[in-house]
CSV table of C-alpha atoms and ligand atoms in Angstrom, one decimal:
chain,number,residue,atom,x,y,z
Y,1130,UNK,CA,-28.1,-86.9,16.9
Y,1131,UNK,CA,-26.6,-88.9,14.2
Y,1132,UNK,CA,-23.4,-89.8,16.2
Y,1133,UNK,CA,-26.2,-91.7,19.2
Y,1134,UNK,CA,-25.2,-88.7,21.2
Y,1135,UNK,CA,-28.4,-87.9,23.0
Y,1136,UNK,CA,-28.5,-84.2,23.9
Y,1137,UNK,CA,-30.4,-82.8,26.6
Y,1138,UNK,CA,-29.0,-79.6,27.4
Y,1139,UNK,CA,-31.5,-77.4,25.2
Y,1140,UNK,CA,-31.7,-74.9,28.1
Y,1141,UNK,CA,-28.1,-73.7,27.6
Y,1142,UNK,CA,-28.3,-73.6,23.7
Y,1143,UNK,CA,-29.9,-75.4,21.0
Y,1144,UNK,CA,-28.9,-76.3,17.6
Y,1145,UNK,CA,-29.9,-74.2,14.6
Y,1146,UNK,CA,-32.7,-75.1,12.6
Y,1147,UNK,CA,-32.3,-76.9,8.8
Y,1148,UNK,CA,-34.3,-73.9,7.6
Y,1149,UNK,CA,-32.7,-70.9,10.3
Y,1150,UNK,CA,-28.9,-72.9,8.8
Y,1151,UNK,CA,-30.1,-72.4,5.2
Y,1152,UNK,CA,-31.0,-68.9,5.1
Y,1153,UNK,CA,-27.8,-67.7,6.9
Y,1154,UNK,CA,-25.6,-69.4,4.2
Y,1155,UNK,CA,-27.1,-67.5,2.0
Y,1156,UNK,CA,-26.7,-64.5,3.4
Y,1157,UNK,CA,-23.1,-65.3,4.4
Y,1158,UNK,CA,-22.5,-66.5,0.5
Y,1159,UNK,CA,-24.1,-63.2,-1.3
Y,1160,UNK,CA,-25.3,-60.8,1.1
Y,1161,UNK,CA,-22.7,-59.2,3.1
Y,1162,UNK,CA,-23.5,-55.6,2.2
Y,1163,UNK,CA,-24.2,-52.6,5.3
Y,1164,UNK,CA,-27.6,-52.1,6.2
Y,1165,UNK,CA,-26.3,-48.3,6.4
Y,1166,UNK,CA,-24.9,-48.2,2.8
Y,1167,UNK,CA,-27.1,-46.5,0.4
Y,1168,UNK,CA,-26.2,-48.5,-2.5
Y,1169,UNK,CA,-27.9,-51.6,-3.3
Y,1170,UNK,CA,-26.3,-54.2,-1.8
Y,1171,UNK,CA,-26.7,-52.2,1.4
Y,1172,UNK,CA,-30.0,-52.0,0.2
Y,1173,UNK,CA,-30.1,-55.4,0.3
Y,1174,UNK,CA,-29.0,-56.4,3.4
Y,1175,UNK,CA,-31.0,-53.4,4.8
Y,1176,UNK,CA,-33.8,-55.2,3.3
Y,1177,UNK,CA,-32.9,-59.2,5.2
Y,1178,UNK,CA,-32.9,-57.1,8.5
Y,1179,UNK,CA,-36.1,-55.4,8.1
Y,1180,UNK,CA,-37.7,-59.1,7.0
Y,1181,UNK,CA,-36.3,-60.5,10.1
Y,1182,UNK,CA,-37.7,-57.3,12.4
Y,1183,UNK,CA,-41.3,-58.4,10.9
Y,1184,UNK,CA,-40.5,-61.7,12.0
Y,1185,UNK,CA,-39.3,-61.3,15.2
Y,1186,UNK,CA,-42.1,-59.1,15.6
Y,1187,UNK,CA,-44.9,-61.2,15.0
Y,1188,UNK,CA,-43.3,-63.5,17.7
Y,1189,UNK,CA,-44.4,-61.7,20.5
Y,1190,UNK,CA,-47.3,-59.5,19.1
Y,1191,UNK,CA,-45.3,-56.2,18.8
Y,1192,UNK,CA,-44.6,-53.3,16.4
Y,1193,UNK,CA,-41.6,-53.9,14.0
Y,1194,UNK,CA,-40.5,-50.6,15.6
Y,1195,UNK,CA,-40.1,-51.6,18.9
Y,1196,UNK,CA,-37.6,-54.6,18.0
Y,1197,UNK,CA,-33.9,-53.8,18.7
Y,1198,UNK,CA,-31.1,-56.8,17.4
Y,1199,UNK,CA,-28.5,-56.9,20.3
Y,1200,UNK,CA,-25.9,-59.7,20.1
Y,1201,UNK,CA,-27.1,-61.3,23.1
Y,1202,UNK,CA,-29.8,-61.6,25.8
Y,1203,UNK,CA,-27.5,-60.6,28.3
Y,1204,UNK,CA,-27.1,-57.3,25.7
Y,1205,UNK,CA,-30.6,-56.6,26.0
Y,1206,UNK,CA,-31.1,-56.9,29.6
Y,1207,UNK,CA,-27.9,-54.7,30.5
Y,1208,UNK,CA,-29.4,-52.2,27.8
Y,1209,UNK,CA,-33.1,-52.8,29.4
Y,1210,UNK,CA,-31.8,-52.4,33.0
Y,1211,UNK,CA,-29.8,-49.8,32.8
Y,1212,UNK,CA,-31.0,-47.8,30.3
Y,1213,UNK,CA,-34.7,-47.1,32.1
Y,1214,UNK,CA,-32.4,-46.6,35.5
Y,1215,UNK,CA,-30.1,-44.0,33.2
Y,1216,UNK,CA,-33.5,-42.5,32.1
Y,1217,UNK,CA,-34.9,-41.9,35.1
Y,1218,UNK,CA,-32.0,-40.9,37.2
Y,1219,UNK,CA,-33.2,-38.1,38.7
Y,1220,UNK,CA,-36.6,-39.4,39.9
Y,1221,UNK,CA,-36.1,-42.5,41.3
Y,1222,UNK,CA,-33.3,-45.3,41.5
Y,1223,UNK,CA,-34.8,-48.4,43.0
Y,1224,UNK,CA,-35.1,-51.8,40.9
Y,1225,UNK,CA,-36.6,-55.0,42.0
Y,1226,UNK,CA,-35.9,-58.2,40.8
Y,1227,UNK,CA,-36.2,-61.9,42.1
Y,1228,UNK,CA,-34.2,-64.5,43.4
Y,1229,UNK,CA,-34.2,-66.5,40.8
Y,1230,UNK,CA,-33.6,-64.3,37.9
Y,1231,UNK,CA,-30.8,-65.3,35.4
Y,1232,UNK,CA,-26.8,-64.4,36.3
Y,1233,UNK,CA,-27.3,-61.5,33.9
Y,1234,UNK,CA,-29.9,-59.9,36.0
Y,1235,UNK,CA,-27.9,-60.7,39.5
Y,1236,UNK,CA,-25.1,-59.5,38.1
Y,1237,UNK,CA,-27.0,-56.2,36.9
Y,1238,UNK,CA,-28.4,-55.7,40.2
Y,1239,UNK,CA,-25.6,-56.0,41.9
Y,1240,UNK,CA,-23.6,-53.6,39.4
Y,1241,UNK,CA,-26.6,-50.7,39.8
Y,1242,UNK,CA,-26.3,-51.5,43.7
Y,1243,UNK,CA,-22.6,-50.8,43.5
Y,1244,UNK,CA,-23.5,-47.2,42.0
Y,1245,UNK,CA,-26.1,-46.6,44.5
Y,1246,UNK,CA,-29.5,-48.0,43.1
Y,1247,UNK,CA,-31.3,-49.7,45.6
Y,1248,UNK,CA,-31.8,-52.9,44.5
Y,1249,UNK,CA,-34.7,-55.0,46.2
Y,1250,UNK,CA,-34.8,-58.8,45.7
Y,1251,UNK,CA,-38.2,-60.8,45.9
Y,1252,UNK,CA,-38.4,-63.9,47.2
Y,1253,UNK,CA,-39.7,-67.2,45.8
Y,1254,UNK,CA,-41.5,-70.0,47.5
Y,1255,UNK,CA,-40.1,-73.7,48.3
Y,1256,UNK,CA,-41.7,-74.5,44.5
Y,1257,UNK,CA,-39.7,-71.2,43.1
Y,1258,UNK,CA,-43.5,-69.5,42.9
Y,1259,UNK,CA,-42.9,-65.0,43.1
Y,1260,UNK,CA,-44.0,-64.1,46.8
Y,1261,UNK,CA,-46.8,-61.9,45.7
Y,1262,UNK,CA,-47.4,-60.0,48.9
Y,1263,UNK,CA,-43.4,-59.3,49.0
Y,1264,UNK,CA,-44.0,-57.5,45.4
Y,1265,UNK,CA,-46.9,-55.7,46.5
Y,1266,UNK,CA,-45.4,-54.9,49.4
Y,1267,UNK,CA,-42.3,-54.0,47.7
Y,1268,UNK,CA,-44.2,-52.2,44.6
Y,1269,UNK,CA,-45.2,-49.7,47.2
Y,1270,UNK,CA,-41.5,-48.2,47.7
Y,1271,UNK,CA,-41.7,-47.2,44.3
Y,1272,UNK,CA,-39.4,-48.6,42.3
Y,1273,UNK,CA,-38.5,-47.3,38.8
Y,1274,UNK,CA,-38.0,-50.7,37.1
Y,1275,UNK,CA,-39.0,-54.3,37.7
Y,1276,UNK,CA,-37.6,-57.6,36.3
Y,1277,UNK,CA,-38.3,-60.7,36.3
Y,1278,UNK,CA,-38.6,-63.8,33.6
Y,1279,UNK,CA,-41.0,-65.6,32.0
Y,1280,UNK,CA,-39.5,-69.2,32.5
Y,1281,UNK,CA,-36.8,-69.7,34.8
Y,1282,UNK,CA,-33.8,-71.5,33.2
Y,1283,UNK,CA,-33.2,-74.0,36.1
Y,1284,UNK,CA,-36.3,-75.2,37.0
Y,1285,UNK,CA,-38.7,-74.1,34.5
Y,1286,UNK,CA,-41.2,-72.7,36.9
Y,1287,UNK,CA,-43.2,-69.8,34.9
Y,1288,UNK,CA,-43.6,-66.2,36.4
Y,1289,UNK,CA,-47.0,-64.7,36.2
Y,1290,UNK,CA,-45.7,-62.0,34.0
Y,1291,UNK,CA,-49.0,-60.7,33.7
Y,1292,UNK,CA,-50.2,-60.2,37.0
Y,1293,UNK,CA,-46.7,-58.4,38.3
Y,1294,UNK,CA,-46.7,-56.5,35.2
Y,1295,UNK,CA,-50.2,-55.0,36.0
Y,1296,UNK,CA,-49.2,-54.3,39.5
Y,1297,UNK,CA,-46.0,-52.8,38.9
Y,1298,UNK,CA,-47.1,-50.6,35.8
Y,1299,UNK,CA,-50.3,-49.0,38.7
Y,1300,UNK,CA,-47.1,-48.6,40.9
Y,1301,UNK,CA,-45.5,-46.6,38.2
Y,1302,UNK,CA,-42.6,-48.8,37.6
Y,1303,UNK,CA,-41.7,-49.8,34.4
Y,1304,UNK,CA,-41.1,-53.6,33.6
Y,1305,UNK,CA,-38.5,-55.6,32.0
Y,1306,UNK,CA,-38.8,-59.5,31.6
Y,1307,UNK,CA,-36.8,-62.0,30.6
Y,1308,UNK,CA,-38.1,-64.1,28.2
Y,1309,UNK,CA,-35.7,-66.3,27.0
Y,1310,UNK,CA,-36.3,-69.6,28.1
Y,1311,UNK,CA,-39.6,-69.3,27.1
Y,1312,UNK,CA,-40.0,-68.9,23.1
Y,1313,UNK,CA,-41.9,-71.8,21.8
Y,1314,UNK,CA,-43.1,-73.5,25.0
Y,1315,UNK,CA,-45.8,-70.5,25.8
Y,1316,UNK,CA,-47.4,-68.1,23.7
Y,1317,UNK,CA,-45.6,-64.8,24.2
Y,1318,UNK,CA,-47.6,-61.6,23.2
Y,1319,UNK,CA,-46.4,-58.1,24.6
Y,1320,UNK,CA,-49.5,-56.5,24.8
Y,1321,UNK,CA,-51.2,-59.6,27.0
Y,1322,UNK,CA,-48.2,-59.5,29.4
Y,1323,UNK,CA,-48.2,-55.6,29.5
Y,1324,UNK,CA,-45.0,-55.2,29.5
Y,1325,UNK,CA,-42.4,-52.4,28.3
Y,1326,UNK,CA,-39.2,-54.3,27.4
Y,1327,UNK,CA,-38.8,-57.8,26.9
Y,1328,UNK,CA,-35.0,-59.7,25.6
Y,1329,UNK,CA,-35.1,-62.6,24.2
Y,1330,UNK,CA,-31.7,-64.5,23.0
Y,1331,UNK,CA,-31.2,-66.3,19.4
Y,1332,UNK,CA,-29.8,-69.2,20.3
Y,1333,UNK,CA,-32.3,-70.5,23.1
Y,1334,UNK,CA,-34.4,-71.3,19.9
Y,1335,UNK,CA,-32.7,-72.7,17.2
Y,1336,UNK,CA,-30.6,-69.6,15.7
Y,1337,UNK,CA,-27.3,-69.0,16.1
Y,1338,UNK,CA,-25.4,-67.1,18.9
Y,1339,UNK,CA,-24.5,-63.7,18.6
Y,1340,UNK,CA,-27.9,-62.1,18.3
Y,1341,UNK,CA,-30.4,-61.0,20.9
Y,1342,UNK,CA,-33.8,-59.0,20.9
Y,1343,UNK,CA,-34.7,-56.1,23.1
Y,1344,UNK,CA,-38.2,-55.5,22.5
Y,1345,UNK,CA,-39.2,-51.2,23.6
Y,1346,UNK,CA,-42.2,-50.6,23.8
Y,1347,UNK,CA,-43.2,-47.4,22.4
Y,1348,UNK,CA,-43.1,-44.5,24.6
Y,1349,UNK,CA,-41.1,-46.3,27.4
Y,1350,UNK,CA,-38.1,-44.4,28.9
Y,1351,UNK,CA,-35.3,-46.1,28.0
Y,1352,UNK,CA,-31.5,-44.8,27.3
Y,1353,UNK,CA,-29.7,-46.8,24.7
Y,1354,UNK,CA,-26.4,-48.5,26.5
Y,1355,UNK,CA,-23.8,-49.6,23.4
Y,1356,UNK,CA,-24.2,-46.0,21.5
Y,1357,UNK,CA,-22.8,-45.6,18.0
Y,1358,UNK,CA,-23.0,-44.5,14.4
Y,1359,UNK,CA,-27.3,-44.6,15.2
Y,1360,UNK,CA,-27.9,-48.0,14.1
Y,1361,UNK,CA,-31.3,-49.5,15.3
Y,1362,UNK,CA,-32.8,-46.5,15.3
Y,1363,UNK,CA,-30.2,-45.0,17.5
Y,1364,UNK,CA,-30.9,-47.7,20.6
Y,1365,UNK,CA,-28.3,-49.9,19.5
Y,1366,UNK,CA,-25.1,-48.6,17.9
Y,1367,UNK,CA,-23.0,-51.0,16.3
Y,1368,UNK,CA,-22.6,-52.9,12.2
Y,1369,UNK,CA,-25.9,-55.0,12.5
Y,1370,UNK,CA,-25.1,-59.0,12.4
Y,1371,UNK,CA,-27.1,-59.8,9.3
Y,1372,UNK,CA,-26.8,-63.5,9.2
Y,1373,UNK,CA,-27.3,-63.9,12.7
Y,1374,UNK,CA,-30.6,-61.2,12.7
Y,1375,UNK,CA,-31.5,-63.3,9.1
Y,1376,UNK,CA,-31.3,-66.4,11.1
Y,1377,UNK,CA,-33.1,-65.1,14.6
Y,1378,UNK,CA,-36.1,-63.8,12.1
Y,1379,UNK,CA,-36.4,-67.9,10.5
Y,1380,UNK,CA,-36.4,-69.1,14.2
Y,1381,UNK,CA,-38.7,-66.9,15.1
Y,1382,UNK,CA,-41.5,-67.8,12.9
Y,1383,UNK,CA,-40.6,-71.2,13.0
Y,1384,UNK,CA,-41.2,-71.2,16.8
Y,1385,UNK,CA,-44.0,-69.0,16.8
Y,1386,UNK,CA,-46.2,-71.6,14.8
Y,1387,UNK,CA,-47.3,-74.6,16.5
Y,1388,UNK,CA,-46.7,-74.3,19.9
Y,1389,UNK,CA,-49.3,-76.5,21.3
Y,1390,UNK,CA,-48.2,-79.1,19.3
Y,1391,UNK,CA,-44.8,-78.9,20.8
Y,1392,UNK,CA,-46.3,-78.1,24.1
Y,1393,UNK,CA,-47.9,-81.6,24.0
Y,1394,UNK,CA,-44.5,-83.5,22.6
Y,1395,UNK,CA,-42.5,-81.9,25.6
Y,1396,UNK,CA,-45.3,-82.7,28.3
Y,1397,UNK,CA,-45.3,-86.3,27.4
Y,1398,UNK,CA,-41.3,-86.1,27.3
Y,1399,UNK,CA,-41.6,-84.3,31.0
Y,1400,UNK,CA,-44.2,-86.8,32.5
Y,1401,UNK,CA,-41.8,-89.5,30.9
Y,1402,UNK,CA,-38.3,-88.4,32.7
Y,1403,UNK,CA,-40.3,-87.9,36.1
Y,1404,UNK,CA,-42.0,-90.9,36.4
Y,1405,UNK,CA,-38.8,-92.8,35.8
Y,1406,UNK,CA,-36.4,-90.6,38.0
Y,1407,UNK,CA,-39.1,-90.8,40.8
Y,1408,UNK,CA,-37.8,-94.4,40.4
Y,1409,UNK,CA,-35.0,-93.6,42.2
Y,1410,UNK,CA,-34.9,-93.4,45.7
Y,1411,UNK,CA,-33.7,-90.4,48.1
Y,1412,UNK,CA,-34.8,-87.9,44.7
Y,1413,UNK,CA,-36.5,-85.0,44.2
Y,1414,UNK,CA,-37.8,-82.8,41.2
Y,1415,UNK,CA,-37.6,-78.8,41.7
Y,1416,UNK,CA,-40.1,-76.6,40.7
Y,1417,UNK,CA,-43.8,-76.4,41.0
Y,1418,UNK,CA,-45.7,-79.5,39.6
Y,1419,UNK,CA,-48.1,-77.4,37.5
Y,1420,UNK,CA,-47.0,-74.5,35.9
Y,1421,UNK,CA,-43.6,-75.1,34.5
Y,1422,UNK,CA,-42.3,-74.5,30.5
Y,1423,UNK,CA,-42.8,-77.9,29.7
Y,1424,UNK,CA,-39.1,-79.6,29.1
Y,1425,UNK,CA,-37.5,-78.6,31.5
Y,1426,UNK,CA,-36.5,-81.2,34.3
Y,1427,UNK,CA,-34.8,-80.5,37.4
Y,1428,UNK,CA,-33.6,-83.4,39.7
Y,1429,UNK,CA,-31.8,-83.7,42.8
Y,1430,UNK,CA,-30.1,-86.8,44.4
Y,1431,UNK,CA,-29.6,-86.8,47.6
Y,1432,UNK,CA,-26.2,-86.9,48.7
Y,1433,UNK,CA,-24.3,-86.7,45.4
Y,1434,UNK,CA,-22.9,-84.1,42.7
Y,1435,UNK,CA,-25.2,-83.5,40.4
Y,1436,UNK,CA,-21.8,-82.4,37.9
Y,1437,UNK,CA,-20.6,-86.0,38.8
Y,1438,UNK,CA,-23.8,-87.3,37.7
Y,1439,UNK,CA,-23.6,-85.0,34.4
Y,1440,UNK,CA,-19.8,-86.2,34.1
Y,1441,UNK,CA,-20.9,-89.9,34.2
Y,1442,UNK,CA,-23.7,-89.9,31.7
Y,1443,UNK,CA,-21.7,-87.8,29.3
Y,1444,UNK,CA,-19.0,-90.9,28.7
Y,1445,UNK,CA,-22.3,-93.0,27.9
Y,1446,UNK,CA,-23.0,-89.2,25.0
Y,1447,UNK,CA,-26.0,-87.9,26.9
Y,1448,UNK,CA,-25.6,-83.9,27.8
Y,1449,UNK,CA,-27.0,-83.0,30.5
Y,1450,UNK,CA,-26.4,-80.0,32.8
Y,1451,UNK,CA,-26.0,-79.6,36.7
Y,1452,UNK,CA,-28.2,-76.7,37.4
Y,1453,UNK,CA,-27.3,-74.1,34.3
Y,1454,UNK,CA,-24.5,-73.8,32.1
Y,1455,UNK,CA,-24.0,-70.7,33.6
Y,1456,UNK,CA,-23.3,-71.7,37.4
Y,1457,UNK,CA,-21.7,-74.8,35.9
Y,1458,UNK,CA,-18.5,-72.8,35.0
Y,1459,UNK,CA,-18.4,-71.5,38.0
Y,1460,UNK,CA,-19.8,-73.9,40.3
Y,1461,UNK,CA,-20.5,-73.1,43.9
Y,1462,UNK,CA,-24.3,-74.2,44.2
Y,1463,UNK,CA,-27.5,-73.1,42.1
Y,1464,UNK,CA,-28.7,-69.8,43.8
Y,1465,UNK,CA,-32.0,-70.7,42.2
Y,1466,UNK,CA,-32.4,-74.2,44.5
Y,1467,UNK,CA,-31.0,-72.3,47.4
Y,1468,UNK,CA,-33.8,-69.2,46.5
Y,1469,UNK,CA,-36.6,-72.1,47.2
Y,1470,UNK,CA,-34.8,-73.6,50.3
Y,1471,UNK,CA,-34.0,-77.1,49.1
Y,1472,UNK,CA,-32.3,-78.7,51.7
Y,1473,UNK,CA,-28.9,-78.8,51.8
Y,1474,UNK,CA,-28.0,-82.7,51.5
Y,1475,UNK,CA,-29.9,-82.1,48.0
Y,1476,UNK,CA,-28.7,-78.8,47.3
Y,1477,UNK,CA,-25.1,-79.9,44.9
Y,1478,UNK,CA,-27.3,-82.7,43.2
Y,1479,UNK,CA,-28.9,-80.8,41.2
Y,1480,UNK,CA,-29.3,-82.0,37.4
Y,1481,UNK,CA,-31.2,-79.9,34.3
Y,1482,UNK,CA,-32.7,-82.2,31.4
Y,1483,UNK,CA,-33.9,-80.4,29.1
Y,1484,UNK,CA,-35.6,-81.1,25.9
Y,1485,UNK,CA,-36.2,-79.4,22.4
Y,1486,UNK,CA,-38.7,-80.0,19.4
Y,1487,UNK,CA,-36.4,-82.7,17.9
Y,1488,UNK,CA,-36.0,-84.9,21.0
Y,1489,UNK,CA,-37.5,-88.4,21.4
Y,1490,UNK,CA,-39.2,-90.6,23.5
Y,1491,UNK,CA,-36.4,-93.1,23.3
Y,1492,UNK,CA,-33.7,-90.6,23.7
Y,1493,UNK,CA,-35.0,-89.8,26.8
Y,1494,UNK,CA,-35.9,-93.1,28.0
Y,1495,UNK,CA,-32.5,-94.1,27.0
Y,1496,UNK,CA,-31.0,-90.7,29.3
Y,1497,UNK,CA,-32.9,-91.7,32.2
Y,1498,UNK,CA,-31.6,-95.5,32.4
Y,1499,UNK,CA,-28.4,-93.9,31.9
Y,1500,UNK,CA,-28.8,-91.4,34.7
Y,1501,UNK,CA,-30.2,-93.9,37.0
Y,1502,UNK,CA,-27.1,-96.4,36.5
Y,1503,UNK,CA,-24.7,-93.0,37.5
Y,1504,UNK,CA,-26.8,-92.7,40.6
Y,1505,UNK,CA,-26.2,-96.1,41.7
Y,1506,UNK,CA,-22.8,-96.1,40.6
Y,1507,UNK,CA,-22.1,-93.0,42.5
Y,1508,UNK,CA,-23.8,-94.2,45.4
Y,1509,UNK,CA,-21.6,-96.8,45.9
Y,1510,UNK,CA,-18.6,-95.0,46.4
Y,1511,UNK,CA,-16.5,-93.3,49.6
Y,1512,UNK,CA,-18.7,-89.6,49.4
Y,1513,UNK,CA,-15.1,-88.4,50.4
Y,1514,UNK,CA,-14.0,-89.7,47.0
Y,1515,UNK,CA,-16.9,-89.7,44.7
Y,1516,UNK,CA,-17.1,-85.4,44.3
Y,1517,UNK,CA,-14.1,-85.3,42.6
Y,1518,UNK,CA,-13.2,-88.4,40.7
Y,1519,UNK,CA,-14.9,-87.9,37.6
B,1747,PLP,N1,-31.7,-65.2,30.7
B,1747,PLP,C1,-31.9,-66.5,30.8
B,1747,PLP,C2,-33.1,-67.0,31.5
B,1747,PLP,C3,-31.0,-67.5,30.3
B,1747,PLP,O1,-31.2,-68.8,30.4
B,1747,PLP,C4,-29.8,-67.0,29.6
B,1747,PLP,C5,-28.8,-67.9,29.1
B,1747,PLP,O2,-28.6,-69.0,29.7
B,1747,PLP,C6,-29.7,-65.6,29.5
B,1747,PLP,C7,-30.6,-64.8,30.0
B,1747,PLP,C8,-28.5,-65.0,28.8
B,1747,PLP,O3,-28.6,-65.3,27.4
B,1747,PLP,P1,-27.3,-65.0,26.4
B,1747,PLP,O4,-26.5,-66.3,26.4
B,1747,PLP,O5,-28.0,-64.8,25.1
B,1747,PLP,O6,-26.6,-63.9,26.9
């Protein structure tokens, strides 16, 4: 960044893009109309959102139809859960989900729990890999809905979206996943995942907060959950955010073209940051060797707070996170390390680098000699003391 702050926090939000910056002060300078009004600045505005629907669209291979604007991912997959439970009520009422799903899941789960939906939770193995003979085994209850993400926002570690979606669609359930760490770093097409809804959030990839996607498939049985004057086609009630659905449709196509360019950049920027925090001793990275969102870095040190460690490197401007922002503000341990089983004299030294399009080779080098001197320097203090101090 211009200031020699070197951020690495791209997992909890990324900056807006030039282009995704540009277009929203346009639309905050001369398009402010309603998409409802008739007249034609409504028209207008009407007009940006329906550009941005095409946009979002072609992102993940579906029907300008079946794109609902939300104002966040944790929007869409309160709307996605709970609106195919609300729909299907009176059949069935038992979800599954995984341990390692995203707070806004959890917290989902355990809110349809509360109100009597029996919520089953699939485990993961010690790399954070879906038990596939849980879901199967699982699957075979029934359930009405199944969710899980694409890329987990800890670790990285990639779902096989695919495969559970095929064997949860022959069980009859529908499925939800979470795909919002994943935009950019793997091509996401509906109809090769199978899927029926899919929520995606703006700014995980380089537009603004404030707007989320729900994709519905077609057909899929769904109840909308904020319900007003029958905006979105009556799935999402509420004035439409233009700037921010403007500014979601310009970082959409941006991220949708060259990914495997970007793929390449981050891989080389991954391989980097391991190979020199390997270099530390009493360390381990979380999350399966192969088949993680390149980017996306997840280190333990034995014996140490990983927050101490973000604390430290932030007075030397790098950002970094301890496990997600999420659990950050509340810390108690990542539930996602726990999920896998890492041991527990690892288990609070957890810390997230992640990487975005614009990050460098020497930015990174520069985090990680950074991050190894607040090892050291941790390590050398009374444990009793260190948690704490900074
Ligand atoms: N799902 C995942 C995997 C995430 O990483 C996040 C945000 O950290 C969310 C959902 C929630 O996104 P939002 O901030 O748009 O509500």
């Amino acid at each position: 960044m211009s200031d020699g702050t070197i951020y690495l926090d791209n997992n909890a939000t990324t900056r807006p893009h030039p282009s995704v910056v540009e277009a929203m002060n346009q639309v905050l300078g001369d398009g402010f109309g309603n998409p409802s009004s008739i007249h034609g600045i409504g028209e207008a505005a009407r007009h940006r959102v329906e550009g941005a629907r095409a946009q979002v669209a072609g992102l993940i291979g579906a029907r300008e139809t079946e794109i609902v604007f939300t104002s966040c991912a944790t929007e869409s997959i309160n709307t996605a859960m709970r609106g195919v439970v609300d729909a299907a009520r009176a059949e069935r009422s038992r979800v599954l989900i995984t341990s390692v799903e995203h707070e806004a899941v959890h917290d989902v789960g355990t809110w349809l729990s509360s109100r009597g939906v029996e919520v089953g939770v699939l485990p993961v193995d010690g790399d954070g890999v879906l038990d596939m003979d849980r879901l199967d085994a699982e699957l075979a209850h029934g359930p009405v809905l199944v969710s899980i993400m694409l890329a987990n926002n800890e670790t990285g570690v990639i779902t096989p979206v695919a495969e559970v979606a095929r064997r949860a669609r022959d069980a009859g359930a529908t499925v939800h996943v979470d795909a919002v760490q994943a935009v950019g770093k793997l091509v996401i097409d509906v109809e090769t995942l199978g899927v029926d809804l899919l929520s995606l959030s703006g700014h995980k990839f380089h537009a603004p907060k404030g707007v989320g996607v729900l994709f519905v498939r077609r057909g899929a049985r769904s109840r909308p959950f904020v319900i007003g004057a029958g905006q979105e086609g009556g799935r999402r009630g509420g004035t439409e955010n233009v700037p921010g659905i403007v500014g979601i449709g310009v970082a959409a196509e941006h991220m949708g073209s060259g990914i495997e360019g970007r793929r390449t950049h981050l891989g080389s920027l991954t391989a980097a940051i391991e190979e020199r925090l390997l270099a530390i001793s009493d360390v381990r990275i979380n999350g399966a060797r192969e088949g993680r969102v390149p980017g996306t870095v997840n280190v333990c040190f034995k014996g140490i707070e990983g927050s101490a460690v973000v604390l430290t490197a932030a007075r030397e401007g790098v950002c970094l996170s301890a496990g997600s922002a999420c659990a950050a503000a509340q810390y108690g341990g990542s539930h996602v390390l726990e999920a896998m089983g890492v041991p527990f004299e690892y288990l609070h030294g957890a810390v997230r680098i992640s990487c975005c399009e614009t990050t460098t080779m020497a930015e990174v080098e520069r985090a990680c000699e950074v991050i190894t001197r607040s090892v050291a320097y941790l390590r050398t203090m009374d444990p009793s003391t260190s948690l704490g101090e900074s």
